[in-house]
Each structure stands twice: as structure tokens, then as C-alpha cells.
Amino acid sequence: MTYESAKAAFADWGVDTEAAMARLGQIAISMHCWQGDDVVGFEQRAGLSGGGIQATGNHPGRARTPGELRADLDFAYGQIPGTHRLNLHAMYLDTDANPDRDEIEYGHFAPWVDWAKAQGIGLDFNPTFFAHENADDNLTLSHPDEGIRDFWIEHGRRSREIATGFGAALGSPCVNNIWVPDGYKDVPVDRIAARARLETSLDRMLTDRHDKAQMLDAVESKLFGIGVEACTVGSHEFYLGYAIRKQTLLCLDMGHFHPTENVADKLSAVALSLDQILLHVSRPMRWDSDHVILLNDDILAMAQELVFCDLLDRTRIGLDFFDATISRTAAWVIGTRNMQKALLRALLLPQERLKVAEAQLDYTTRLVLTEEVKDLPFSAVWAEFCDRHSTPDGLALIQALDAYDQSVSQRG
Ligand code: RNT
Ligand code: ZN
């Protein structure tokens, strides 16, 4: 189907495809650096990956240096329509110096800023509270040892400074997302002491004032991880309260809830108490497995909530998946494009008609509409969007992904 006939088909439903594409073109998705190298990072001191997160697989072509990672990113962004962001972790520093986590500085990341500036890409940031000997107990900011807590507080404090530097240099607020692995394998007897320690550490870490035009603090909760099955100190309830009290962003990771929970449903609930939200769009399979996101019902529901609740301007969309059994660049491209496709579909729905039917308690019409719109020619609009952004689609995309994967397959 041509774009013109698709445009007319949507117009019959009262939907403006031009407006939908224009809106989609403004949405920057924060692509996570860690899909590119299986969450290894570029520190010279090798740490265990730890923290209950680990990529599995050994597909050839893993980026081993910041230069290789940036080359892979350049390729990936070229296959994704629009302008996006990069979400960096502190362990991805680019320097000959060998700073410990409590010694990192903006300068250690300067090549990333130069690259981001040249590419017109915004940066987000994350302190790295795992893959380090001071995190081997799966306790960091809530560790009973004050010295270890201080070490991680300093890491977090410096991360906020670095993130502020990114935001200032690039003229776009950098989200600094805090996720700690802290928890217990077996049933703890003093949960409140651990949570109080986490709270105090966070308070100290967040004491320095930074301009919100440059840096935005976010906190990420989790249900459980490998090795911390019995209790996660930074649970959803913990961080929901914390984010509301401290006016930080709350990060909702789609893999961090019970598998039958509807994470999309949470958006409208937390949005009433929070200014801004951060998403880690991910695909859990039975647990927080961080599979590449598909264009499936969960992602479509998330996108629909963002659009229908008018939350696009207050939500930062980040991705969080890592799969080393497939081309790492293809994983980025397919996952990011799926997020965009889901948003486009949501933007192309006859929102007003649907909302009117529901407000009139006419659930029959609502059902008929939601099911009939599934046959609308979304793909023709997506193809047009890709074309206007000079990005390949379909078979041409497959060819490009394959050729790039081949070109990096000789990396050791
Ligand atoms: C871990 C969290 C966290 C990490 C990244 C690498 O379960 O989801 O966001 O995936 O910090
Ligand atoms: Zn996450």
C-alpha cells in the first residue's frame, strides 16, 4: 500500500498521519551503551560482572574499546529514524588513567562528549554499583560497613557531577539513574535497617544541588535478582516513596516487577505524584531476563499509555536489554525501532473516539474500535517515516544489519 492511500485510510478514522509522524520524530529514545559489549565496560581493573545481571551468549563482534563501541553506535543510529540519545554507564569511561569508582571525573568521559556533540546526540548517565570488589556482597549503599557505603556515596556524588557536565556541554538535561543491586539471598531479619541505610546514603549522595536544566536524578527499583532472591533493599515501594519525597524521577524497568504485573498500568498511577518518569523498556521472560524488546502487547500497551495519558513530555524513554547470542548492533536497531513502531501505532489510534466511547460506558463500541483499528495500514506509515529519515526498512535493513555484523565478526 502506498503512503497516500494509508494516509487516506487513517483520515477516514479522523487520524492525521502527518501529525503522528511529526510527533514521533521528536521523541528521542535513550539507547543503552551496555547492549554493545555485554555489560563489560572499559575499566582496566577487571571486576566480576555481579549484581545479578549478566549477558549470555558469545556472538562474535563484541566491542572491546570505546572506539569500537562508538563505531557500532554510529552504525546503529544510522538504521534508526530520528535523533536519539546514548545512555552511558560509569564503567564505560574512556581514559588512559585508571581511576577507581570513587575517583572518576568528567575528563574521563570527555571523548564521549566530543562524540555526542559531533553526532548531535544527548547523553544520559548511570553510576555503576556492580562489577567491583566493594559490591561483591551484593550490598553497596546499604552495606553495614560505613567505609563501603562512603565509597559508593562518593561514586554516586561524582556521577552526578559528571552527568551535570554532560548536560551543560550538550545543552540537554542528562538523566543520572541510580540502580543498586543491594539485597539478600536468604531471608533477612532486619530489613528496615538495610532500607534506612540505603535512604541515608541516597540522601547524602543527593545533597549537592545541581541545575535541573543540566541533570535529573532518577532512582530504579527492582523486585529481585540472581543471588538476591529473598529481599531487594531498593524495592518498588521504597523508591516510589523516595522519588515522591525527594522529587526525583522514578525509573520503571519493565523487568523489575512480578511477571503478571502490567507495568504500563503503573504510568498513570505514578504520574499523578511525580513530575517526570524514566522508563527502562525491556522484555522479561519468566524473570528479569532483559531480552530484546519485541513489538508485542506489553510494548504496545506502554506506548499507548504514554500517548493516551499525554505523558510523552514528562517521560524519558530508556531501553534496557542485552543479548549476546545475536548481533549486538542488530539488537539495538531492532529493539529501538520496535519502541518507535509502538509509539507510532499509539499515535495513529483514534484516541478521541475511543475515550468518548469509554466515557459513555459504551464498551461495545470501545471493543469494536480497538479490534477494527488493528487492520489499519500502520506499516505504510512506518515505511514512509523511515524513508523521510533516509533509514532503510525491510529487506534493505536486513542486508545492512547483516553486512555490518559480518564486518565486525573478526574482532577477537
Ligand atoms: C538491573 C537494572 C539496571 C541495569 C543497568 C545495566 O537489573 O535493570 O538498569 O540493567 O544499570
Ligand atoms: Zn534497568
PDB file of C-alpha atoms in Angstrom, residues 221-346:
ATOM      1  CA  SER A 221      13.588  -0.190  41.854  1.00  0.00           C
ATOM      2  CA  LYS A 222      13.744  -3.944  41.404  1.00  0.00           C
ATOM      3  CA  LEU A 223      11.855  -6.965  42.611  1.00  0.00           C
ATOM      4  CA  PHE A 224      14.727  -9.431  42.854  1.00  0.00           C
ATOM      5  CA  GLY A 225      17.896 -10.566  41.131  1.00  0.00           C
ATOM      6  CA  ILE A 226      20.017 -13.687  40.910  1.00  0.00           C
ATOM      7  CA  GLY A 227      21.632 -14.028  44.316  1.00  0.00           C
ATOM      8  CA  VAL A 228      19.251 -11.595  45.982  1.00  0.00           C
ATOM      9  CA  GLU A 229      16.079 -13.662  45.810  1.00  0.00           C
ATOM     10  CA  ALA A 230      14.796 -13.048  49.328  1.00  0.00           C
ATOM     11  CA  CYS A 231      14.900  -9.279  49.533  1.00  0.00           C
ATOM     12  CA  THR A 232      15.844  -6.296  47.392  1.00  0.00           C
ATOM     13  CA  VAL A 233      16.561  -3.292  49.555  1.00  0.00           C
ATOM     14  CA  GLY A 234      15.551  -0.813  46.848  1.00  0.00           C
ATOM     15  CA  SER A 235      12.114  -2.247  46.183  1.00  0.00           C
ATOM     16  CA  HIS A 236       9.328  -0.508  44.256  1.00  0.00           C
ATOM     17  CA  GLU A 237       7.617   0.781  47.376  1.00  0.00           C
ATOM     18  CA  PHE A 238      10.920   2.043  48.746  1.00  0.00           C
ATOM     19  CA  TYR A 239      11.737   4.065  45.656  1.00  0.00           C
ATOM     20  CA  LEU A 240       8.207   5.209  44.915  1.00  0.00           C
ATOM     21  CA  GLY A 241       8.142   6.881  48.308  1.00  0.00           C
ATOM     22  CA  TYR A 242      11.677   8.157  47.929  1.00  0.00           C
ATOM     23  CA  ALA A 243      11.108   9.654  44.482  1.00  0.00           C
ATOM     24  CA  ILE A 244       7.949  11.422  45.610  1.00  0.00           C
ATOM     25  CA  ARG A 245       9.589  12.817  48.747  1.00  0.00           C
ATOM     26  CA  LYS A 246      12.785  13.900  47.030  1.00  0.00           C
ATOM     27  CA  GLN A 247      11.199  14.866  43.716  1.00  0.00           C
ATOM     28  CA  THR A 248      13.476  12.693  41.628  1.00  0.00           C
ATOM     29  CA  LEU A 249      12.438  10.737  38.589  1.00  0.00           C
ATOM     30  CA  LEU A 250      11.240   7.199  39.223  1.00  0.00           C
ATOM     31  CA  CYS A 251      12.623   4.591  36.849  1.00  0.00           C
ATOM     32  CA  LEU A 252      10.190   1.824  35.953  1.00  0.00           C
ATOM     33  CA  ASP A 253      12.059  -1.103  34.431  1.00  0.00           C
ATOM     34  CA  MET A 254       9.627  -3.482  32.733  1.00  0.00           C
ATOM     35  CA  GLY A 255      11.594  -6.477  34.021  1.00  0.00           C
ATOM     36  CA  HIS A 256      11.516  -5.406  37.649  1.00  0.00           C
ATOM     37  CA  PHE A 257       8.037  -6.499  38.672  1.00  0.00           C
ATOM     38  CA  HIS A 258       6.144  -9.723  39.127  1.00  0.00           C
ATOM     39  CA  PRO A 259       5.757 -11.291  35.674  1.00  0.00           C
ATOM     40  CA  THR A 260       1.980 -10.886  35.598  1.00  0.00           C
ATOM     41  CA  GLU A 261       2.010  -7.227  36.592  1.00  0.00           C
ATOM     42  CA  ASN A 262       1.083  -4.699  33.928  1.00  0.00           C
ATOM     43  CA  VAL A 263       3.858  -2.124  34.013  1.00  0.00           C
ATOM     44  CA  ALA A 264       2.040   0.127  31.543  1.00  0.00           C
ATOM     45  CA  ASP A 265      -0.782   0.438  34.075  1.00  0.00           C
ATOM     46  CA  LYS A 266       1.623   1.973  36.570  1.00  0.00           C
ATOM     47  CA  LEU A 267       2.343   5.045  34.441  1.00  0.00           C
ATOM     48  CA  SER A 268      -0.937   6.839  35.044  1.00  0.00           C
ATOM     49  CA  ALA A 269      -0.794   5.975  38.744  1.00  0.00           C
ATOM     50  CA  VAL A 270       2.697   7.273  39.458  1.00  0.00           C
ATOM     51  CA  ALA A 271       2.323  10.232  37.091  1.00  0.00           C
ATOM     52  CA  LEU A 272      -0.155  11.805  39.489  1.00  0.00           C
ATOM     53  CA  SER A 273       2.534  12.025  42.176  1.00  0.00           C
ATOM     54  CA  LEU A 274       5.694  12.540  40.144  1.00  0.00           C
ATOM     55  CA  ASP A 275       6.801  15.248  37.749  1.00  0.00           C
ATOM     56  CA  GLN A 276       8.814  13.004  35.495  1.00  0.00           C
ATOM     57  CA  ILE A 277       9.276   9.309  34.866  1.00  0.00           C
ATOM     58  CA  LEU A 278      12.118   7.272  33.426  1.00  0.00           C
ATOM     59  CA  LEU A 279      11.427   4.017  31.626  1.00  0.00           C
ATOM     60  CA  HIS A 280      13.700   1.070  31.113  1.00  0.00           C
ATOM     61  CA  VAL A 281      11.826  -0.671  28.353  1.00  0.00           C
ATOM     62  CA  SER A 282      12.777  -4.312  28.493  1.00  0.00           C
ATOM     63  CA  ARG A 283      11.347  -7.799  27.931  1.00  0.00           C
ATOM     64  CA  PRO A 284      11.413 -10.136  30.883  1.00  0.00           C
ATOM     65  CA  MET A 285      10.912 -13.789  30.096  1.00  0.00           C
ATOM     66  CA  ARG A 286       9.891 -15.581  33.308  1.00  0.00           C
ATOM     67  CA  TRP A 287      12.258 -13.265  35.174  1.00  0.00           C
ATOM     68  CA  ASP A 288      14.262 -10.065  34.552  1.00  0.00           C
ATOM     69  CA  SER A 289      15.995 -11.664  31.589  1.00  0.00           C
ATOM     70  CA  ASP A 290      16.469  -8.438  29.582  1.00  0.00           C
ATOM     71  CA  HIS A 291      15.540  -9.856  26.187  1.00  0.00           C
ATOM     72  CA  VAL A 292      15.465  -7.544  23.167  1.00  0.00           C
ATOM     73  CA  ILE A 293      12.100  -5.839  23.047  1.00  0.00           C
ATOM     74  CA  LEU A 294       9.616  -7.114  20.507  1.00  0.00           C
ATOM     75  CA  LEU A 295       6.661  -5.286  19.038  1.00  0.00           C
ATOM     76  CA  ASN A 296       4.444  -7.187  21.462  1.00  0.00           C
ATOM     77  CA  ASP A 297       1.401  -6.371  23.576  1.00  0.00           C
ATOM     78  CA  ASP A 298       3.452  -5.159  26.552  1.00  0.00           C
ATOM     79  CA  ILE A 299       5.336  -2.604  24.482  1.00  0.00           C
ATOM     80  CA  LEU A 300       2.207  -1.525  22.602  1.00  0.00           C
ATOM     81  CA  ALA A 301       0.400  -1.039  25.912  1.00  0.00           C
ATOM     82  CA  MET A 302       3.284   1.021  27.277  1.00  0.00           C
ATOM     83  CA  ALA A 303       3.346   3.241  24.197  1.00  0.00           C
ATOM     84  CA  GLN A 304      -0.421   3.642  24.256  1.00  0.00           C
ATOM     85  CA  GLU A 305      -0.370   4.757  27.869  1.00  0.00           C
ATOM     86  CA  LEU A 306       2.389   7.280  27.140  1.00  0.00           C
ATOM     87  CA  VAL A 307       0.336   8.750  24.316  1.00  0.00           C
ATOM     88  CA  PHE A 308      -3.170   8.484  25.767  1.00  0.00           C
ATOM     89  CA  CYS A 309      -2.124   9.834  29.193  1.00  0.00           C
ATOM     90  CA  ASP A 310      -0.224  12.645  27.473  1.00  0.00           C
ATOM     91  CA  LEU A 311       2.967  11.644  29.263  1.00  0.00           C
ATOM     92  CA  LEU A 312       5.452  11.896  26.409  1.00  0.00           C
ATOM     93  CA  ASP A 313       6.760  15.249  27.591  1.00  0.00           C
ATOM     94  CA  ARG A 314       7.318  14.018  31.138  1.00  0.00           C
ATOM     95  CA  THR A 315       8.744  10.603  30.393  1.00  0.00           C
ATOM     96  CA  ARG A 316      12.271   9.764  29.368  1.00  0.00           C
ATOM     97  CA  ILE A 317      12.246   6.552  27.380  1.00  0.00           C
ATOM     98  CA  GLY A 318      15.322   4.441  28.018  1.00  0.00           C
ATOM     99  CA  LEU A 319      15.940   0.877  26.913  1.00  0.00           C
ATOM    100  CA  ASP A 320      17.437  -1.913  28.987  1.00  0.00           C
ATOM    101  CA  PHE A 321      18.141  -5.244  27.348  1.00  0.00           C
ATOM    102  CA  PHE A 322      21.255  -7.182  26.487  1.00  0.00           C
ATOM    103  CA  ASP A 323      21.588 -10.298  24.411  1.00  0.00           C
ATOM    104  CA  ALA A 324      24.969 -11.686  23.351  1.00  0.00           C
ATOM    105  CA  THR A 325      23.585 -14.582  21.317  1.00  0.00           C
ATOM    106  CA  ILE A 326      22.776 -12.328  18.349  1.00  0.00           C
ATOM    107  CA  SER A 327      24.314  -9.413  16.500  1.00  0.00           C
ATOM    108  CA  ARG A 328      24.659  -6.726  19.146  1.00  0.00           C
ATOM    109  CA  THR A 329      24.083  -3.924  16.665  1.00  0.00           C
ATOM    110  CA  ALA A 330      21.011  -5.666  15.239  1.00  0.00           C
ATOM    111  CA  ALA A 331      19.690  -5.990  18.800  1.00  0.00           C
ATOM    112  CA  TRP A 332      19.986  -2.235  19.335  1.00  0.00           C
ATOM    113  CA  VAL A 333      18.416  -1.410  15.986  1.00  0.00           C
ATOM    114  CA  ILE A 334      15.520  -3.849  16.189  1.00  0.00           C
ATOM    115  CA  GLY A 335      14.751  -3.019  19.817  1.00  0.00           C
ATOM    116  CA  THR A 336      14.870   0.733  19.355  1.00  0.00           C
ATOM    117  CA  ARG A 337      12.823   0.612  16.169  1.00  0.00           C
ATOM    118  CA  ASN A 338      10.251  -1.549  17.933  1.00  0.00           C
ATOM    119  CA  MET A 339       9.849   1.136  20.587  1.00  0.00           C
ATOM    120  CA  GLN A 340       9.337   3.685  17.836  1.00  0.00           C
ATOM    121  CA  LYS A 341       6.895   1.462  15.981  1.00  0.00           C
ATOM    122  CA  ALA A 342       4.886   1.016  19.156  1.00  0.00           C
ATOM    123  CA  LEU A 343       4.795   4.778  19.685  1.00  0.00           C
ATOM    124  CA  LEU A 344       3.762   5.345  16.083  1.00  0.00           C
ATOM    125  CA  ARG A 345       0.929   2.860  16.418  1.00  0.00           C
ATOM    126  CA  ALA A 346      -0.264   4.595  19.547  1.00  0.00           C
TER     127      ALA A 346
END
